[in-house]
Structure formats: structure tokens, C-alpha cells
Short mmCIF file of C-alpha atoms in Angstrom, two decimals:
data_model
loop_
_atom_site.label_atom_id
_atom_site.label_comp_id
_atom_site.label_asym_id
_atom_site.label_seq_id
_atom_site.Cartn_x
_atom_site.Cartn_y
_atom_site.Cartn_z
CA MET B 1 106.53 180.81 124.04
CA GLN B 2 108.20 179.90 120.74
CA LYS B 3 107.55 176.22 121.38
CA LYS B 4 103.87 176.91 122.13
CA ILE B 5 103.46 178.84 118.87
CA LEU B 6 105.20 176.06 116.94
CA VAL B 7 102.88 173.43 118.44
CA ILE B 8 99.80 175.38 117.34
CA ALA B 9 101.20 175.98 113.87
CA ILE B 10 102.36 172.44 113.09
CA SER B 11 99.16 170.82 114.32
CA SER B 12 97.17 173.11 112.05
CA ILE B 13 98.92 171.93 108.89
CA TRP B 14 98.17 168.22 109.00
CA THR B 15 94.75 167.94 110.62
CA GLY B 16 92.89 168.70 107.40
CA SER B 17 91.18 166.46 104.84
CA LEU B 18 94.20 164.74 103.36
CA TYR B 19 93.37 161.06 103.69
CA ALA B 20 92.45 158.77 100.80
CA ALA B 21 91.85 155.14 101.73
CA ALA B 22 88.63 153.54 100.50
CA PHE B 23 85.97 154.90 102.89
CA ASP B 24 88.17 156.55 105.57
CA LYS B 25 88.70 160.16 104.51
CA THR B 26 89.58 162.64 107.27
CA GLY B 27 91.27 160.73 110.08
CA GLN B 28 88.89 162.33 112.66
CA SER B 29 91.53 164.30 114.56
CA VAL B 30 90.60 166.23 117.73
CA ALA B 31 93.72 168.44 117.60
CA ALA B 32 91.64 171.58 117.06
CA PHE B 33 89.78 170.99 120.33
CA LEU B 34 93.08 170.72 122.21
CA GLN B 35 94.34 174.15 121.14
CA PRO B 36 94.79 176.72 123.96
CA ASP B 37 92.27 179.52 124.62
CA HIS B 38 89.62 180.24 121.95
CA TYR B 39 90.24 178.83 118.50
CA PHE B 40 88.50 178.49 115.12
CA GLU B 41 89.56 176.79 111.91
CA ALA B 42 88.09 175.82 108.54
CA SER B 43 89.65 173.74 105.80
CA LEU B 44 89.00 172.21 102.40
CA GLY B 45 90.67 169.06 101.13
CA VAL B 46 90.62 168.00 97.48
CA THR B 47 91.67 164.51 96.39
CA ASP B 48 92.30 163.42 92.80
CA THR B 49 92.51 159.64 92.58
CA SER B 50 93.44 157.41 89.66
CA LEU B 51 91.81 153.98 90.05
CA LYS B 52 92.32 151.84 86.96
CA GLY B 53 92.12 148.10 86.54
CA ARG B 54 91.28 145.16 84.33
CA GLU B 55 88.68 142.40 84.34
CA ALA B 56 90.18 139.27 85.88
CA GLY B 57 89.56 136.22 88.00
CA THR B 58 86.11 134.69 87.56
CA ASN B 59 85.14 137.46 85.15
CA SER B 60 84.87 135.98 81.64
CA GLY B 61 86.17 139.21 80.10
CA ASN B 62 89.62 140.79 79.98
CA SER B 63 88.71 144.40 79.19
CA ALA B 64 90.47 147.39 80.67
CA ILE B 65 88.64 149.38 83.35
CA SER B 66 89.28 153.10 82.99
CA ASP B 67 89.62 155.46 85.94
CA ILE B 68 86.60 155.01 88.23
CA GLY B 69 87.53 157.65 90.83
CA HIS B 70 85.82 161.04 91.03
CA THR B 71 87.47 164.13 92.48
CA ASP B 72 86.66 164.30 96.18
CA TYR B 73 85.97 167.63 97.95
CA ARG B 74 85.89 167.46 101.73
CA PRO B 75 85.38 170.50 104.04
CA THR B 76 85.97 170.53 107.79
CA ALA B 77 85.46 173.15 110.52
CA ALA B 78 86.15 173.42 114.23
CA LEU B 79 85.33 175.85 117.04
CA LYS B 80 86.89 175.59 120.50
CA LEU B 81 85.92 177.87 123.41
CA GLN B 82 87.66 178.02 126.77
CA LEU B 83 84.58 178.66 128.89
CA ALA B 84 86.53 178.80 132.15
CA PRO B 85 90.05 177.91 133.27
CA GLN B 86 88.96 174.31 133.83
CA PHE B 87 86.21 173.86 131.24
CA SER B 88 86.27 173.93 127.45
CA PHE B 89 83.67 173.33 124.73
CA GLY B 90 84.15 172.33 121.12
CA LEU B 91 82.23 171.75 117.88
CA LEU B 92 83.93 169.64 115.20
CA TYR B 93 82.44 169.13 111.73
CA ASP B 94 83.83 166.71 109.17
CA GLN B 95 82.89 164.11 106.57
CA PRO B 96 84.83 161.13 107.90
CA PHE B 97 83.70 158.36 105.56
CA GLY B 98 82.64 158.34 101.93
CA SER B 99 83.09 156.99 98.44
CA ASP B 100 82.27 158.18 94.91
CA THR B 101 83.04 155.89 91.95
CA GLU B 102 81.74 155.24 88.43
CA TYR B 103 82.63 152.62 85.80
CA THR B 104 82.68 153.73 82.17
CA GLY B 105 83.78 152.31 78.83
CA ASN B 106 83.36 148.85 77.35
CA ASN B 107 83.47 146.34 80.20
CA SER B 108 81.20 144.11 82.25
CA PHE B 109 80.35 146.96 84.66
CA VAL B 110 78.50 148.90 81.93
CA ALA B 111 75.08 147.71 80.72
CA THR B 112 74.36 146.56 77.18
CA GLY B 113 71.39 144.79 75.62
CA LYS B 114 73.50 141.62 75.28
CA ASP B 115 74.05 141.18 79.02
CA MET B 116 73.05 137.73 80.30
CA VAL B 117 70.47 137.02 83.01
CA MET B 118 71.50 133.94 85.01
CA LEU B 119 71.87 131.72 81.93
CA PRO B 120 73.94 131.75 78.70
CA GLY B 121 71.82 133.03 75.84
CA LEU B 122 69.14 134.59 78.06
CA THR B 123 69.85 138.27 77.50
CA THR B 124 68.34 141.37 79.06
CA THR B 125 66.91 142.24 75.63
CA ARG B 126 65.05 138.92 75.35
CA LEU B 127 63.70 139.21 78.89
CA ALA B 128 62.61 142.82 78.42
CA ASN B 129 60.89 142.06 75.10
CA ALA B 130 59.03 139.11 76.62
CA THR B 131 57.79 141.08 79.62
CA GLN B 132 57.47 144.56 78.08
CA GLY B 133 60.11 145.80 80.50
CA ASN B 134 63.00 148.22 80.06
CA ILE B 135 66.51 147.04 79.20
CA PRO B 136 69.04 148.22 81.84
CA THR B 137 71.34 150.94 80.52
CA GLY B 138 74.15 153.10 81.87
CA ASN B 139 77.19 152.76 84.11
CA SER B 140 77.74 151.19 87.50
CA LYS B 141 78.24 153.90 90.11
CA SER B 142 78.12 154.36 93.85
CA SER B 143 78.31 157.24 96.30
CA PHE B 144 78.26 157.20 100.08
CA ASP B 145 78.05 160.47 102.02
CA ILE B 146 78.59 160.43 105.80
CA GLN B 147 78.86 163.64 107.85
CA ASN B 148 79.67 164.16 111.54
CA LEU B 149 79.05 166.94 114.04
CA SER B 150 80.87 166.30 117.33
CA LEU B 151 80.00 168.29 120.50
CA ILE B 152 82.77 168.03 123.09
CA LEU B 153 83.00 169.15 126.70
CA GLY B 154 86.45 169.08 128.29
CA TYR B 155 87.63 169.27 131.90
CA GLN B 156 91.18 170.42 132.69
CA PRO B 157 91.99 169.82 136.38
CA ASN B 158 95.43 171.37 135.82
CA LYS B 159 97.65 172.57 132.97
CA ASN B 160 98.73 169.01 132.10
CA TRP B 161 95.52 166.96 131.85
CA ASN B 162 92.38 167.21 129.74
CA VAL B 163 89.47 164.78 130.00
CA TYR B 164 86.80 165.17 127.31
CA ALA B 165 83.66 163.51 126.00
CA GLY B 166 80.48 164.31 124.11
CA PRO B 167 77.77 163.23 121.68
CA VAL B 168 78.28 162.80 117.93
CA TYR B 169 75.49 163.36 115.42
CA GLN B 170 76.03 161.52 112.13
CA THR B 171 74.08 161.64 108.85
CA PHE B 172 74.13 159.00 106.12
CA LYS B 173 73.07 159.18 102.48
CA SER B 174 73.79 156.82 99.60
CA GLU B 175 73.10 156.21 95.93
CA VAL B 176 74.11 152.97 94.19
CA GLU B 177 73.46 151.86 90.62
CA LEU B 178 74.63 148.41 89.47
CA ARG B 179 74.93 147.88 85.74
CA GLY B 180 76.50 145.35 83.44
CA ASN B 181 76.78 141.66 82.70
CA ILE B 182 78.79 140.92 85.83
CA PHE B 183 75.80 141.64 88.09
CA SER B 184 73.38 139.12 86.47
CA VAL B 185 69.92 139.60 88.05
CA TYR B 186 71.19 142.73 89.85
CA ASN B 187 71.86 144.42 86.50
CA GLY B 188 69.78 147.61 86.68
CA TYR B 189 69.58 147.57 90.50
CA ASP B 190 69.26 151.02 92.10
CA LEU B 191 69.44 152.14 95.72
CA HIS B 192 68.56 155.72 96.63
CA SER B 193 68.39 156.69 100.29
CA LYS B 194 67.38 159.99 101.82
CA SER B 195 69.64 161.49 104.47
CA VAL B 196 69.11 159.97 107.93
CA GLY B 197 70.74 161.01 111.21
CA ASP B 198 71.64 159.07 114.35
CA TRP B 199 73.71 159.57 117.50
CA GLY B 200 76.96 158.17 118.85
CA TRP B 201 79.59 159.46 121.25
CA LEU B 202 83.29 160.05 121.78
CA ALA B 203 85.58 160.20 124.82
CA GLY B 204 89.24 160.88 125.29
CA LEU B 205 92.17 161.85 127.45
CA ALA B 206 95.01 164.27 126.69
CA TYR B 207 98.27 165.06 128.45
CA GLN B 208 100.66 167.93 127.76
CA ILE B 209 103.80 169.64 129.08
CA PRO B 210 103.56 173.03 127.35
CA GLU B 211 107.10 174.20 128.17
CA LYS B 212 108.53 171.12 126.39
CA ALA B 213 106.04 171.14 123.51
CA ILE B 214 104.87 167.65 124.56
CA LYS B 215 101.29 166.69 123.87
CA ALA B 216 99.52 163.34 123.51
CA SER B 217 95.87 162.34 123.27
CA ILE B 218 93.83 159.20 122.81
CA THR B 219 90.23 159.36 121.56
CA TYR B 220 87.60 156.66 121.17
CA ARG B 221 84.62 157.14 118.85
CA SER B 222 81.68 154.77 119.15
CA GLU B 223 79.95 152.90 116.35
CA ILE B 224 76.74 154.55 115.12
CA GLN B 225 73.73 152.50 114.04
CA HIS B 226 71.55 153.75 111.19
CA LYS B 227 68.10 152.68 110.06
CA VAL B 228 67.48 153.50 106.42
CA ASN B 229 64.28 153.26 104.41
CA ALA B 230 65.80 153.37 100.95
CA VAL B 231 64.12 153.12 97.56
CA GLU B 232 65.40 149.96 95.87
CA ASN B 233 64.67 148.99 92.26
CA ALA B 234 65.55 145.61 90.73
CA PRO B 235 64.02 145.63 87.24
CA LEU B 236 65.28 142.22 86.08
CA VAL B 237 63.88 140.59 89.23
CA ASP B 238 60.57 142.36 88.60
CA MET B 239 60.54 140.94 85.06
CA LEU B 240 61.33 137.42 86.32
CA LYS B 241 58.42 137.70 88.76
CA THR B 242 55.92 137.95 85.91
CA GLN B 243 54.33 134.92 84.29
CA GLN B 244 55.90 135.89 80.97
CA GLY B 245 59.33 136.01 82.60
CA ARG B 246 58.95 132.61 84.23
CA ASP B 247 57.69 131.10 80.97
CA LEU B 248 60.70 132.50 79.08
CA VAL B 249 63.12 131.01 81.60
CA ASP B 250 61.34 127.64 81.45
CA GLN B 251 61.48 127.60 77.65
CA HIS B 252 65.14 128.56 77.65
CA LEU B 253 65.95 125.80 80.13
CA ASP B 254 64.16 123.26 77.90
CA TYR B 255 66.28 124.46 74.97
CA MET B 256 69.47 124.04 77.00
CA ILE B 257 68.41 120.49 77.93
CA SER B 258 67.78 119.71 74.25
CA ILE B 259 71.35 120.71 73.29
CA GLY B 260 72.91 118.88 76.24
CA GLN B 261 73.89 121.93 78.30
CA MET B 262 71.42 121.41 81.12
CA SER B 263 70.11 118.47 83.16
CA PRO B 264 66.45 118.15 84.22
CA GLN B 265 67.56 118.26 87.85
CA LYS B 266 69.41 121.54 87.29
CA LYS B 267 66.37 122.95 85.49
CA GLU B 268 64.17 122.15 88.47
CA ALA B 269 66.60 123.89 90.84
CA LEU B 270 66.75 127.01 88.66
CA ASN B 271 62.97 127.14 88.30
CA GLN B 272 62.71 127.02 92.08
CA ILE B 273 65.06 129.99 92.34
CA VAL B 274 62.99 131.98 89.85
CA ALA B 275 59.85 131.06 91.80
CA GLY B 276 61.60 132.14 95.00
CA LEU B 277 62.34 135.57 93.53
CA ALA B 278 58.61 136.06 93.05
CA HIS B 279 58.12 135.88 96.82
CA THR B 280 60.81 138.39 97.82
CA GLN B 281 59.65 141.61 99.49
CA ASP B 282 60.14 144.90 97.66
CA SER B 283 60.78 147.22 100.62
CA GLY B 284 61.88 147.20 104.23
CA THR B 285 64.23 148.82 106.72
CA THR B 286 67.98 148.54 106.26
CA GLN B 287 70.06 148.53 109.45
CA PHE B 288 73.84 148.86 109.62
CA LYS B 289 76.58 150.41 111.76
CA THR B 290 79.40 152.76 110.85
CA PRO B 291 82.59 151.64 112.60
CA ASP B 292 84.05 152.64 115.94
CA SER B 293 87.64 153.88 116.03
CA VAL B 294 90.58 154.84 118.24
CA ASN B 295 93.00 157.71 117.52
CA LEU B 296 96.35 158.27 119.23
CA GLU B 297 97.93 161.68 118.44
CA PHE B 298 101.27 162.92 119.77
CA GLN B 299 103.95 165.58 119.38
CA THR B 300 107.17 166.60 121.11
CA GLY B 301 109.81 169.25 120.70
CA LEU B 302 113.18 168.04 119.42
CA ARG B 303 115.06 171.34 119.68
CA PRO B 304 114.08 175.02 119.53
CA GLY B 305 111.98 175.52 116.40
CA THR B 306 111.70 171.79 115.55
CA LEU B 307 108.77 169.48 116.35
CA LEU B 308 108.17 165.76 115.88
CA PHE B 309 104.49 164.83 115.47
CA GLY B 310 102.34 161.91 114.37
CA ASN B 311 99.32 159.69 114.94
CA VAL B 312 98.16 156.08 114.96
CA ARG B 313 94.57 155.17 114.04
CA TRP B 314 92.47 152.00 114.25
CA VAL B 315 89.08 151.63 112.53
CA ASN B 316 86.82 148.63 113.10
CA TRP B 317 85.97 148.01 109.44
CA SER B 318 85.64 144.25 109.90
CA GLU B 319 82.25 144.86 111.55
CA LEU B 320 80.83 146.89 108.65
CA ASN B 321 78.06 145.01 106.87
CA PHE B 322 75.84 147.07 104.56
CA GLN B 323 73.07 144.85 103.18
CA PRO B 324 70.12 146.88 101.85
CA TYR B 325 66.81 145.18 102.59
CA ARG B 326 65.66 144.17 99.11
CA PHE B 327 69.21 143.51 97.96
CA GLY B 328 69.53 141.07 100.85
CA GLU B 329 66.19 139.39 100.22
CA ILE B 330 67.18 138.70 96.61
CA SER B 331 70.64 137.53 97.66
CA LYS B 332 69.18 134.87 99.95
CA VAL B 333 67.44 133.34 96.93
CA VAL B 334 70.20 133.58 94.31
CA GLY B 335 73.02 133.02 96.81
CA VAL B 336 72.69 129.26 96.41
CA LEU B 337 73.98 129.70 92.83
CA SER B 338 77.16 131.52 93.89
CA THR B 339 80.50 129.83 94.46
CA PRO B 340 80.74 129.05 97.30
CA SER B 341 77.04 128.78 98.05
CA ARG B 342 75.64 131.64 100.16
CA PRO B 343 72.11 130.63 101.26
CA ASP B 344 72.20 133.36 103.93
CA GLY B 345 72.75 136.03 101.31
CA PHE B 346 75.54 138.55 100.89
CA SER B 347 76.20 142.25 101.32
CA LEU B 348 76.47 145.25 99.04
CA VAL B 349 79.46 146.63 100.99
CA ARG B 350 81.67 144.47 103.19
CA PHE B 351 85.22 144.69 104.54
CA TYR B 352 87.04 141.84 106.23
CA ASP B 353 89.93 143.33 108.20
CA ASP B 354 90.32 146.25 110.59
CA GLN B 355 92.21 149.26 109.28
CA TRP B 356 95.43 150.52 110.87
CA SER B 357 97.21 153.69 109.84
CA ALA B 358 100.20 155.68 111.09
CA ASN B 359 101.75 159.05 110.20
CA LEU B 360 105.00 160.63 111.35
CA GLY B 361 106.25 164.12 110.55
CA VAL B 362 108.76 166.81 111.38
CA GLY B 363 107.96 170.53 111.50
CA GLN B 364 110.49 173.34 111.29
CA ARG B 365 110.06 177.07 111.92
CA PHE B 366 112.06 179.19 109.48
CA SER B 367 110.94 182.64 110.68
CA PRO B 368 108.27 184.16 112.94
CA GLN B 369 105.87 184.03 109.97
CA TRP B 370 106.89 180.86 108.09
CA LEU B 371 107.18 177.20 108.94
CA GLY B 372 107.17 173.98 106.99
CA SER B 373 106.77 170.25 107.55
CA VAL B 374 107.30 166.87 105.93
CA LEU B 375 105.17 163.81 106.68
CA VAL B 376 105.26 160.10 105.81
CA GLY B 377 102.36 157.72 106.30
CA TRP B 378 101.15 154.14 105.98
CA ASP B 379 97.71 152.56 105.90
CA SER B 380 96.91 148.83 106.08
CA GLY B 381 93.61 149.02 104.21
CA ALA B 382 90.72 146.75 105.16
CA GLY B 383 91.64 143.45 103.53
CA ASP B 384 93.30 141.89 100.50
CA LYS B 385 90.03 141.80 98.59
CA VAL B 386 87.27 144.37 98.86
CA SER B 387 83.64 144.45 97.76
CA THR B 388 81.77 147.48 96.45
CA GLY B 389 83.12 150.68 97.97
CA GLY B 390 86.68 151.24 96.81
CA PRO B 391 89.24 148.89 95.17
CA VAL B 392 92.22 149.96 97.31
CA LYS B 393 94.26 147.97 99.79
CA GLY B 394 95.94 150.61 101.91
CA TYR B 395 98.69 153.01 100.84
CA TYR B 396 101.98 154.70 101.55
CA ASN B 397 102.15 158.50 101.35
CA LEU B 398 104.53 161.43 101.44
CA GLY B 399 103.37 164.95 102.29
CA LEU B 400 104.72 168.49 102.40
CA GLY B 401 103.13 171.41 104.23
CA ALA B 402 103.70 175.12 104.81
CA GLN B 403 102.10 177.83 106.92
CA TYR B 404 102.14 181.60 106.84
CA SER B 405 101.15 183.61 109.94
CA PRO B 406 100.86 187.37 109.24
CA THR B 407 100.09 187.93 112.93
CA ALA B 408 100.02 185.82 116.08
CA GLN B 409 96.20 185.62 115.84
CA TYR B 410 95.64 183.93 112.49
CA PHE B 411 97.31 181.78 109.85
CA ILE B 412 96.90 180.24 106.40
CA SER B 413 98.33 176.78 105.80
CA GLY B 414 98.45 174.38 102.90
CA GLY B 415 99.71 170.92 102.15
CA ILE B 416 100.03 168.30 99.43
CA LYS B 417 100.24 164.53 99.74
CA TYR B 418 101.06 161.84 97.21
CA PHE B 419 99.63 158.35 97.84
CA TRP B 420 100.96 155.09 96.43
CA LEU B 421 97.76 153.04 96.55
CA GLY B 422 97.90 149.33 97.29
CA ASP B 423 96.81 146.78 94.69
CA ALA B 424 93.42 145.18 95.30
CA LYS B 425 91.11 142.56 93.83
CA GLY B 426 87.56 143.81 93.30
CA GLN B 427 84.80 141.48 94.40
CA LEU B 428 81.05 141.33 94.18
CA GLY B 429 78.91 140.87 97.26
CA ALA B 430 78.18 137.26 96.36
CA GLN B 431 81.87 136.44 96.33
CA ALA B 432 83.34 138.83 98.89
CA GLY B 433 85.42 137.10 101.53
CA SER B 434 86.20 134.14 99.26
CA ASP B 435 89.00 133.57 96.74
CA TYR B 436 86.79 134.71 93.86
CA TYR B 437 87.22 138.12 92.29
CA VAL B 438 86.19 139.87 89.09
CA ALA B 439 88.78 142.63 88.59
CA ASP B 440 92.36 143.60 89.41
CA PHE B 441 93.27 147.18 90.35
CA SER B 442 97.01 147.90 90.44
CA ASP B 443 99.64 150.66 90.07
CA ASN B 444 97.22 153.38 91.15
CA HIS B 445 97.87 156.66 92.92
CA SER B 446 96.19 159.65 94.53
CA ILE B 447 97.11 163.29 95.15
CA SER B 448 95.51 165.36 97.89
CA TYR B 449 95.63 169.12 98.38
CA GLY B 450 94.57 170.95 101.51
CA LEU B 451 94.02 174.56 102.48
CA LYS B 452 93.23 175.77 106.00
CA ILE B 453 92.64 179.05 107.78
CA GLY B 454 92.81 179.41 111.55
CA TYR B 455 92.08 182.17 114.07
CA LYS B 456 93.11 182.35 117.75
CA PHE B 457 91.16 184.72 119.97
#
């Protein structure tokens, strides 16, 4: 009985929102569904991240980039009902993926009237004055909000095995604003999408030996495809589409030829690109998939009152390719100017490696009411260089947790984790996947706090 209580208590400490790697936020545990009898829990995770860097690589500047990370608040909830001795039902709510960043200060990710448009000397101010347009202002920022509701039905043929599966409803919402000299014709670009929802599924298998506090589970979650009709604005492209904009570019190219900085052949190629921008479509449907994943969770008793627990997680980030419709149409035109050339366009968010993570902890009961735990973790990240969405390449972490149980029916638990975030090179969509980068982010860290309440009935 003591081992069973310890298993419930320890698993409740570290299944909250205490992850902090780029987009992957909660770890998507199903431990709450595998609790005995009826069970309910709710938690709130708060993550404070310091993400600082400096312009580097192909970026012509060398300015410091102040902290771009916003405080992240992430609630979760779970309800598990034992409908019959062999059948159980669960509802799991979480926000598994997300990002919220903003660039401030004096750097190439903040718009000014002196920002260049494709060519040296052709500024946003000149283009706006010639076309009666508005000069892009403000900071680059992005937010991605993804929420899941998992409905699970489990079958337990005996006390040791549990087979479970069910549908997953997922919503997606995003806002992106690109500003600054580094984005060239995308300076001033906005993407605003309304919340859309689509379905996926999960399936898993669990095995336990209750009298030895042994439990293990493996869970697969499918990819989920979304179709988004977002509002996209590209004001500099709209200005270049006008006759006044094309005339200004042509005159500026003639000036560059006259001072020996441009060849007639190069002028012809650039004029063709500007003409190509005039034929891009302004709206269309964006399709992309959030990644599938596999979770392995385990625990075993070491001695009376002591439990070893952990998990291993794989996320298929290498398949993520978020290319908003108009963003992509523009990229197919200007991509021929990038290095290397990208005539097929590029993406707003792209990762290039799958993510692996692992956590291992030890829990100890100190009294019938109190227990504590310590946890270490590692995350591979999703590649050495990352495009828009989070300049972090994995992490190491160390966590401490404690739980107080006034009665056998309910508990309150809390935990804190410190993350040593991996150094990363920030890339733009045009360059992502190549050796080109525009910023270095190094020596960063994150601290997460979690609070959970649970009730057994």
C-alpha cells in the first residue's frame, strides 16, 4: 500500500508544465490517465526564459539583442474515470507546443526608416514616399498557440496490462510580425490567423506490477494537419507592385550602374524579380502538420519509500514546415536572390532534426504527508541552427519537487527546474538549413515553476 501511494505521489510532481525547449512545452505525459480508480488533477506551469544574443554571421551589424523571451504560462488538466473494472476513460488538456518572442532595442530586427529594400540606398522611407505608403515600424515578434484535448478509452484485461487509444482535438492560432532591415522585402510582414481545430489520435500500451511499484507505458501521438486561412500583409511588396514603386527601383538601378555598382545584366534580373512580385497572389490556404511523437514513461521501486522514475521522448520536428501562403508565394520570387538560391521558396518556421529528450529522477517519502524528488534532464533540440520559432538548441536541466498530502484523497505539489539552454544560431527562412545565419544566441537559461493539485475519488 505504501508503494502504491508513493507511485501516485511521485508521478503527480513531474507531469506538469515544466518543459522549455523551443516549441515543445509540456512533454504530453499520460501518467494521469494511468492512475488507479477515479482521479482529477489541474496544474499551472510558469517559465521565465532569458534569450539574449548578438547579430552575427551574414548580418552586417554587430548589435546586441536583448532578451526576446516572454514569460510563459501553461495550464493543464486531467480527468480519469474507472467506468468498470476493465474499462477506463480519460480527458487530458494541455498546450503542448508554443512560442512567444519579441525583439526590442536597436538592432536589425526592429524597423527604422533607414532600413533597405533589396538594394543599398533604397530605403523604406524612399519607397513609402514614392508610393504614398506607410513606413514599417515596430518590433519583430511571433506567437504560436497550440492546444490539445485528448479523449482516451482504456481496456485493462487484468491488473498488469492497459491498452488505450482515442481521438485528439487540436487548435492552432498564430500571430507573426517581421520588422527590421534583416527582412528586406518582408519588413512589415504580418500574419494573423484565427483559431482553427483539427483531429488526430493517440494509442498506447502500459504494464504495471503494483506490489513492486513497477509501471511502464509507451504512447504514440499522430501528426495533425491544419488548414489555415490567415490574413497576411506585406506592405513593401504592395508598394513594389505599384507603377511608382517599379519606376523607383528602375531609377535606382540606373544610378547604381552609373557609379559602377551594378551591371545591366544584374539590373535586368532584378527588374524581373520586381515584376514577378506584382503577379504574386495575396491570399490562399496554408497547410502544415504539427509533429507526431512517441513517449516512453517508466518507474520502479528501489526500496520502501524510494522510487526511480523517468521518461524518454521523441518528436518528429524534422517534418515541420510552416510556409504561410503569401509568404511562400513571395519567397518563390525573391528566393533566387538568396544564398544559396532557393527558387522553390522557403519557410517561416522550419526545423531540421528530430528532437530527443530524457529525464531521470528519484522520489523519497519522508512522512505519510511529505515527499520530495530530484530530477535531471537532457534535450537534443531540433538542429544546430533554427529558423523563426525559438533560438535554442536543446538543454540540460535540474529539478526539485515536493508534495504535501493532508489526506489520502488529495494533494498539493510543486516543483522548480533550472535549464541550461544550448547555444544556437538564428536563421531566416531564406537561409535556414544552410551555413548562413544572422544572429548568435549563447549562455542563456530558463527557470520553470509548477504547481499542481490532485484529487483521488
